[in-house]
């Protein structure tokens, strides 16, 4: 009687141990299969053109957040934190590549990084001073990326994590806020630096962070240049005396930046081992869209869908930024601009399609397109 009990007990315990071992093996294996299954990763850095909700989780203000309606109304049916009525350029790229929409680094349930992570933060700039205290600066985004590379090394081992990181695509939209913030905060920084000096400082900080990311194993860099910053609904109203023309000083800063950006990328390609870039000409494509909205199926190229005042340029969309009153258009897909500074899903979708078009197109500057990067190379 006693003997039988012991034998049975032993049987259970062996069964249980085998079960446990199988469970452990399949878990370790499970994560590896996840990785091998798709083998495509997109890491995203930058500002509100690419933030998919990181600012929902930081101590900031509603000026740097979009986690309230009508943000998100078109596609998600709830506000995800994206500064649009729906998806962003990076979301459409993820769809082209057939990976899940890349989740924000700070999203609490985001704990698998095999297909990439989104580090972008609305309001962020290359300079730490830009909207300091309300955003995750570009440098900090690179530190967060370093944490993810450590996690990947633990999970996959050194060789496989290296392969993942060097095959992955890295997308950037950074710099706009470095130029917008002096105009929006009445800072006098542009009185202390010439335009070329200020651009050199922004580019210098951009470059040192890019080098950090490269040092961690990144090779394929996709960069959006700066849009025509003086022609956003929110910047048209700054000095126009009611005319609503573009704020030339801001658009000119963006152009100087974009020229310097191209030059520095060519330089990095010479300096850094394995570094490749694809520079998406966001500036030229968006300018064309603003000036010829009908060609893209839009009715409105200059005014925002959501906001108040002339061009709906006052940043009041959602009524949570101090000003409760705001207007909202019925059909966001008829406008290029969603709010004072950001585009509609419909505009982002068309820009993503332009970005995705094959090599030799007029939308990308440099030898590669993002599509080349995702195909084996
Ligand atoms: C968030 O920021 C506000 C204002 O800067 C500050 O008073 C508050 O203590 C901060 N909260 C946390 C949790 O850091
Ligand atoms: C980076 O920006 C800081 C200001 O935040 C500036 O003092 C510094 O010179 C810049 N670094 C480079 C390499 O340009
Ligand atoms: C634009 O949006 C409206 C509703 O907001 C929808 O009925 C219409 O089909 C959309 N048009 C296109 C071209 O997607």
PDB file of C-alpha atoms and ligand atoms in Angstrom, residues 330-334, ligand 3:
ATOM      1  CA  UNK A 330     -16.659  65.835 -41.814  1.00  0.00           C
ATOM      2  CA  UNK A 331     -14.277  64.059 -44.140  1.00  0.00           C
ATOM      3  CA  UNK A 332     -10.645  64.070 -43.036  1.00  0.00           C
ATOM      4  CA  UNK A 333      -9.717  62.279 -46.260  1.00  0.00           C
ATOM      5  CA  UNK A 334     -10.479  65.510 -48.145  1.00  0.00           C
TER       6      UNK A 334
HETATM    7  C1  LIG B   3     -13.595  59.467 -47.302  1.00  0.00           C
HETATM    8  O1  LIG B   3     -14.225  59.378 -46.056  1.00  0.00           O
HETATM    9  C2  LIG B   3     -15.644  59.241 -46.146  1.00  0.00           C
HETATM   10  C3  LIG B   3     -16.213  59.258 -44.746  1.00  0.00           C
HETATM   11  O2  LIG B   3     -15.498  60.104 -43.906  1.00  0.00           O
HETATM   12  C4  LIG B   3     -15.985  57.947 -46.851  1.00  0.00           C
HETATM   13  O3  LIG B   3     -17.389  57.843 -46.994  1.00  0.00           O
HETATM   14  C5  LIG B   3     -15.311  57.940 -48.220  1.00  0.00           C
HETATM   15  O4  LIG B   3     -15.488  56.674 -48.813  1.00  0.00           O
HETATM   16  C6  LIG B   3     -13.816  58.198 -48.096  1.00  0.00           C
HETATM   17  N1  LIG B   3     -13.226  58.337 -49.413  1.00  0.00           N
HETATM   18  C7  LIG B   3     -12.129  57.687 -49.767  1.00  0.00           C
HETATM   19  C8  LIG B   3     -11.624  57.950 -51.155  1.00  0.00           C
HETATM   20  O5  LIG B   3     -11.536  56.910 -49.017  1.00  0.00           O
END
